[in-house]
Short mmCIF file of C-alpha atoms in Angstrom, two decimals:
data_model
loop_
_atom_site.label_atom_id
_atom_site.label_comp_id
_atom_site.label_asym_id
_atom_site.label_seq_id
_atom_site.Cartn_x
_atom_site.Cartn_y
_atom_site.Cartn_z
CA UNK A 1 16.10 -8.76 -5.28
CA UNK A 2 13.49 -8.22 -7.84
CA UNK A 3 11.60 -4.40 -7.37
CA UNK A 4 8.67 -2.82 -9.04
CA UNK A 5 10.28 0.27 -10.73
CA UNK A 6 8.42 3.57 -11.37
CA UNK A 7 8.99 6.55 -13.88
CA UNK A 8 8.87 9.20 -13.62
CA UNK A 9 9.11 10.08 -9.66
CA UNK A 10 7.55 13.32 -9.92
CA UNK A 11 5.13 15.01 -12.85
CA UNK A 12 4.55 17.83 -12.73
CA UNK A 13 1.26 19.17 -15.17
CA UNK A 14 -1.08 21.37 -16.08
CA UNK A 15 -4.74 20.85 -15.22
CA UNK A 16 -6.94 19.74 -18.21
CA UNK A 17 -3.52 17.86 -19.44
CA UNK A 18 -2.67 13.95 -20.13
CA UNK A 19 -0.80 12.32 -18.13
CA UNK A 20 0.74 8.75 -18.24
CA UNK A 21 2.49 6.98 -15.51
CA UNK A 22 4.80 4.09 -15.76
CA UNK A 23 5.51 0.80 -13.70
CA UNK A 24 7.17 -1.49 -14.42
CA UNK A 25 6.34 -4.36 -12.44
CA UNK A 26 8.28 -7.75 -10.99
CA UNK A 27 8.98 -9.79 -13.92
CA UNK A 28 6.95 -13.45 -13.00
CA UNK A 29 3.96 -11.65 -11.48
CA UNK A 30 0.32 -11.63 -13.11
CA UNK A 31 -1.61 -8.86 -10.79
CA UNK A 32 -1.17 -5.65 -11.01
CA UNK A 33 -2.79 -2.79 -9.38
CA UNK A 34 -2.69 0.71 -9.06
CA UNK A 35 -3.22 2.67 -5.28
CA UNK A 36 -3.28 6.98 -5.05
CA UNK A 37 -1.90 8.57 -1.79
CA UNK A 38 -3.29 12.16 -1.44
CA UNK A 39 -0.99 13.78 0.59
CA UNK A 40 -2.16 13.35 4.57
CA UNK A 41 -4.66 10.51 3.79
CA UNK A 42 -4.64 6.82 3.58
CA UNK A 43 -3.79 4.75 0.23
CA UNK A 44 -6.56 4.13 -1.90
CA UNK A 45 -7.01 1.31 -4.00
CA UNK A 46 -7.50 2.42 -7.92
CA UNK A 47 -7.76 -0.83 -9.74
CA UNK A 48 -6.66 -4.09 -10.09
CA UNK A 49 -5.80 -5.57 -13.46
CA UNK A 50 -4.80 -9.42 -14.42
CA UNK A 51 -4.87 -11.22 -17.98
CA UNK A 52 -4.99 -7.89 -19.77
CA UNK A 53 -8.30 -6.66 -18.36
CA UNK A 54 -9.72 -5.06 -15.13
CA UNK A 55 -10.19 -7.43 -12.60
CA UNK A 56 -11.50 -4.15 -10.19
CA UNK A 57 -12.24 -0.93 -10.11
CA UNK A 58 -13.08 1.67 -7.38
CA UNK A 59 -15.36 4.97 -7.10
CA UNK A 60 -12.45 6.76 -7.59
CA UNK A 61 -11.41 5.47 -11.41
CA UNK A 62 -13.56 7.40 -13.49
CA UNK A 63 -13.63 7.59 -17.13
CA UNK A 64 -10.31 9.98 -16.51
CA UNK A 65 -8.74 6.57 -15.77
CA UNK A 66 -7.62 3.99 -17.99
CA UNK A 67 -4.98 1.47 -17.45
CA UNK A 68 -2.95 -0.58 -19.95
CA UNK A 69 -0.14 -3.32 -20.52
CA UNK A 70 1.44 -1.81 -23.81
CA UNK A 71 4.34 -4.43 -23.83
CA UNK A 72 5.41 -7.86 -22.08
CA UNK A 73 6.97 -5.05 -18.86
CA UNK A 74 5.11 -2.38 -18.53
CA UNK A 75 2.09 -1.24 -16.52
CA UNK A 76 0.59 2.73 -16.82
CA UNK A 77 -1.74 4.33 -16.04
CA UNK A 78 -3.31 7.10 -17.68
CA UNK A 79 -5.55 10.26 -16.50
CA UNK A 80 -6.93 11.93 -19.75
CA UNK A 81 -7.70 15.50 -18.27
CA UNK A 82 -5.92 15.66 -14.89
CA UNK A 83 -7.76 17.48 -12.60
CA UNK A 84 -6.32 19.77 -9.32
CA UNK A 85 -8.07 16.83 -6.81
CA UNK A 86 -5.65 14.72 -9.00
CA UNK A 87 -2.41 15.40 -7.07
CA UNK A 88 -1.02 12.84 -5.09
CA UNK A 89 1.46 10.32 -5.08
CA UNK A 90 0.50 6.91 -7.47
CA UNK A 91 1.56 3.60 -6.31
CA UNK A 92 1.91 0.64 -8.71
CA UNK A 93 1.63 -2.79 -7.41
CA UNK A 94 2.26 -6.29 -8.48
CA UNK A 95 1.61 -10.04 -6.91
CA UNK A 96 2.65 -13.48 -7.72
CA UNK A 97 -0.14 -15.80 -8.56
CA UNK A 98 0.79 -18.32 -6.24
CA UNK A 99 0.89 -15.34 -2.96
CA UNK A 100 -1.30 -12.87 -1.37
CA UNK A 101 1.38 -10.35 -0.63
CA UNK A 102 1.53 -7.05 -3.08
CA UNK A 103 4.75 -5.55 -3.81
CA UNK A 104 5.09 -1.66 -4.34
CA UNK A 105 6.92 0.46 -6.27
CA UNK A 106 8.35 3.78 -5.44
CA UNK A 107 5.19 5.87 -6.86
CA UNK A 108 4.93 8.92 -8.79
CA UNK A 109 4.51 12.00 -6.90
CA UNK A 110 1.87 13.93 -9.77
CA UNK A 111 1.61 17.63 -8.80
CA UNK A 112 -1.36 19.24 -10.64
CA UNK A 113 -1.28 23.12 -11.42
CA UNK B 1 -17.65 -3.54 3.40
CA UNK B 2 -14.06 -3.89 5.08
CA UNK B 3 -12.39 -1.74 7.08
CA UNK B 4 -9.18 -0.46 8.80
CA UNK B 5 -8.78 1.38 11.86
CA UNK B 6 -5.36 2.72 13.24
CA UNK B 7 -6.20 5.45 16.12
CA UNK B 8 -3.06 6.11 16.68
CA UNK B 9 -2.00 8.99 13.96
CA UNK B 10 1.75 9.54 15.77
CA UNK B 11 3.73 7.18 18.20
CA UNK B 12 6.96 9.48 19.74
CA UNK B 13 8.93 6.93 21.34
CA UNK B 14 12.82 6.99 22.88
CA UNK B 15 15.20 4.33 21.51
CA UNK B 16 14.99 1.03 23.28
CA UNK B 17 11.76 1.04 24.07
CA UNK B 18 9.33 -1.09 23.76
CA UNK B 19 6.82 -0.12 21.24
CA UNK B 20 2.91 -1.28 20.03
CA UNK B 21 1.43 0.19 16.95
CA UNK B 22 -2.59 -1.05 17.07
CA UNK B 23 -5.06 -1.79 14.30
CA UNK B 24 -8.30 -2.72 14.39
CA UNK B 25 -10.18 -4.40 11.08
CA UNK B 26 -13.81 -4.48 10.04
CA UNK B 27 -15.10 -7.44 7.85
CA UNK B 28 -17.40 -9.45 7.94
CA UNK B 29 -15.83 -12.72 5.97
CA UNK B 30 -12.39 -13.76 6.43
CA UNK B 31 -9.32 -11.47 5.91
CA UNK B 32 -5.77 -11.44 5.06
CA UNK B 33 -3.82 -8.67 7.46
CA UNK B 34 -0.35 -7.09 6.47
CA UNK B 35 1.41 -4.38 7.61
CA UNK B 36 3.43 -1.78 5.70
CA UNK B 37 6.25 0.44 6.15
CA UNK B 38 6.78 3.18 4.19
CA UNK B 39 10.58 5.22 5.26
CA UNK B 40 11.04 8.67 4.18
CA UNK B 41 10.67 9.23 0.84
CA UNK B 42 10.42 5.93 -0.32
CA UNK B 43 7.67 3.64 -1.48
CA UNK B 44 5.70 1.09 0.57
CA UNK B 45 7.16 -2.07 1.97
CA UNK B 46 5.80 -5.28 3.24
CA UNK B 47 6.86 -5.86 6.69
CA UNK B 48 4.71 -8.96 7.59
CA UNK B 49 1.26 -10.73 6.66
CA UNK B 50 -1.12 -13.11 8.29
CA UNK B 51 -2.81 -15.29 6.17
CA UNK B 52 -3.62 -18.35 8.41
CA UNK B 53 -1.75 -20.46 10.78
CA UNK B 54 0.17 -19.57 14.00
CA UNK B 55 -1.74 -15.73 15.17
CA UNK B 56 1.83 -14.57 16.14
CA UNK B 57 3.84 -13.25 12.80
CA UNK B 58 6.99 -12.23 12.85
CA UNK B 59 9.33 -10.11 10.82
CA UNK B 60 13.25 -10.17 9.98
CA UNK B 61 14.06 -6.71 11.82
CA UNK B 62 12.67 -7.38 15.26
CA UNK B 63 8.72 -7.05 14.68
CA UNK B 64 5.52 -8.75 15.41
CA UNK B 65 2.06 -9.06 15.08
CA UNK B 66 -0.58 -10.88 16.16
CA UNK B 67 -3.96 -11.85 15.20
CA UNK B 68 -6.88 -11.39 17.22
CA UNK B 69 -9.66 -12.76 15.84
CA UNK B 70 -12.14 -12.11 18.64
CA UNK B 71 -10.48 -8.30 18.83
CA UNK B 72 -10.33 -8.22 15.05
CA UNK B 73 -7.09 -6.57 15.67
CA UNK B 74 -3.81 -7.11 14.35
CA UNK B 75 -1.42 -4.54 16.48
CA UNK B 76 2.74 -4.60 15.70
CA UNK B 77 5.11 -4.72 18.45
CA UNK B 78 8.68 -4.60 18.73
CA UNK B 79 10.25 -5.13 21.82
CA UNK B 80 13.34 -2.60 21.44
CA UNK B 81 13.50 0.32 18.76
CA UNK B 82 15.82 2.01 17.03
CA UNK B 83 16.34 5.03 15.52
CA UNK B 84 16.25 3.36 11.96
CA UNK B 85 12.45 2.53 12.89
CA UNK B 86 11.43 6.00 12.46
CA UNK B 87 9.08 5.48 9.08
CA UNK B 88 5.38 5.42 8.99
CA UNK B 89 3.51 2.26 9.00
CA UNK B 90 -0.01 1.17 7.07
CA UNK B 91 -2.13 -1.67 8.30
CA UNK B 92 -3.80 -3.46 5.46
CA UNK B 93 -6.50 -6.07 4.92
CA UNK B 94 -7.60 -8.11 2.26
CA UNK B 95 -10.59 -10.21 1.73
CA UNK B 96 -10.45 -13.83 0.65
CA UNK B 97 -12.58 -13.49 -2.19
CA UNK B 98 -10.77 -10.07 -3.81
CA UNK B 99 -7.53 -9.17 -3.60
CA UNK B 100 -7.65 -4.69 -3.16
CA UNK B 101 -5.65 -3.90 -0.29
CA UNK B 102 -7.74 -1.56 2.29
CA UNK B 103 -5.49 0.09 3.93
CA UNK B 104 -5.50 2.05 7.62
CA UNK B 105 -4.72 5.84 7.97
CA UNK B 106 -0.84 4.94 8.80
CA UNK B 107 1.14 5.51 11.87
CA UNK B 108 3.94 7.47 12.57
CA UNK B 109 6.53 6.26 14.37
CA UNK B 110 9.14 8.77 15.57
CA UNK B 111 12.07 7.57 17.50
CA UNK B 112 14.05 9.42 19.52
CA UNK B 113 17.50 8.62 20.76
#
């Protein structure tokens, strides 16, 4: 059964440092999204992305933030000076066009020192 | 705006029994309702959605939901758990006219044998 992948599954980093974080999502699907998890709280949406731009963003994705489909497979997301409040665990996401349902990957648990 | 509400932070429960995780929504336009589960150290995985049709959804491994529109809830059941049930589960909600998930606090769901 298809999956959305993840890399890596932990980062470890040093505040004020770049960091990028891969998905690679389901291979037919158009809508792609990324959700943060800080540890104890709900899942918060990021953004949403479809035909190579934003579709949505939320409070949360700052200028920090940037998102980007490099290739015809991968999805990542990049925080240009990571922050302490930065740690938590990243969730890619990707949907069909024809469905409603998102499909998650594994995340990327980002630990910020 | 839309919300989620899951009051129920941690649900200890013996194996076998019966078992209702509750969610309430917010919106004021019409929503698409999904529930999560997310097992130990893995990523998050859709266990069922409601997007119109019969209120009573139902799942491969034994769960349900249904939708309330009157309640605006959308609580899980499962008539018999088992110790392989032990995971936390996320409500989520989605409006018609955006696709972000909003997602509940999550509940734990600790079975005991």
């Amino acid at each position: 059964e298809p999956e959305v992948t993840q890399t890596p599954s932990h980062q470890v980093t040093q505040m004020g440092q770049e960091v990028i974080l891969r998905c690679v999502p389901i291979s037919n699907h158009l809508y792609f999204y990324w959700y943060r998890q800080i540890l104890g709280q709900k899942v918060e949406f990021l953004v949403s992305f479809y035909n190579n731009e934003i579709s949505e963003k939320s409070e949360i994705f700052d200028d920090q933030f940037s998102v980007e489909r490099p290739d015809g497979s991968n999805f990542t997301l990049k925080i240009r000076s990571t922050k302490l409040e930065d740690s938590a665990m990243y969730f890619c996401a990707s949907r069909a066009d024809t469905a409603y349902e998102q499909y998650f990957g594994p995340g990327t648990r980002l630990t910020v020192t | 705006a839309q919300s989620v509400t899951q009051l129920d932070s941690q649900v200890p429960v013996f194996e076998e029994a019966p078992v209702e995780l509750r969610c309430n929504y917010s919106s004021s336009v019409s929503v698409y309702l999904f529930w999560y589960v997310q097992y130990p150290n893995q990523g998050l995985q859709l266990l069922l959605k409601y997007l119109s049709g019969s209120t009573l959804v139902e799942s491969i491994n034994g769960f349900e939901a249904e939708f309330n529109k009157s309640q605006t809830s959308f609580h899980l059941r499962k008539p018999s758990v088992h110790i392989s049930d032990t995971a936390e589960y996320f409500c989520a909600v989605s409006v018609s006219s955006a696709d972000k998930l909003i997602f509940g606090t999550g509940t734990r769901l600790q079975v005991f044998p």
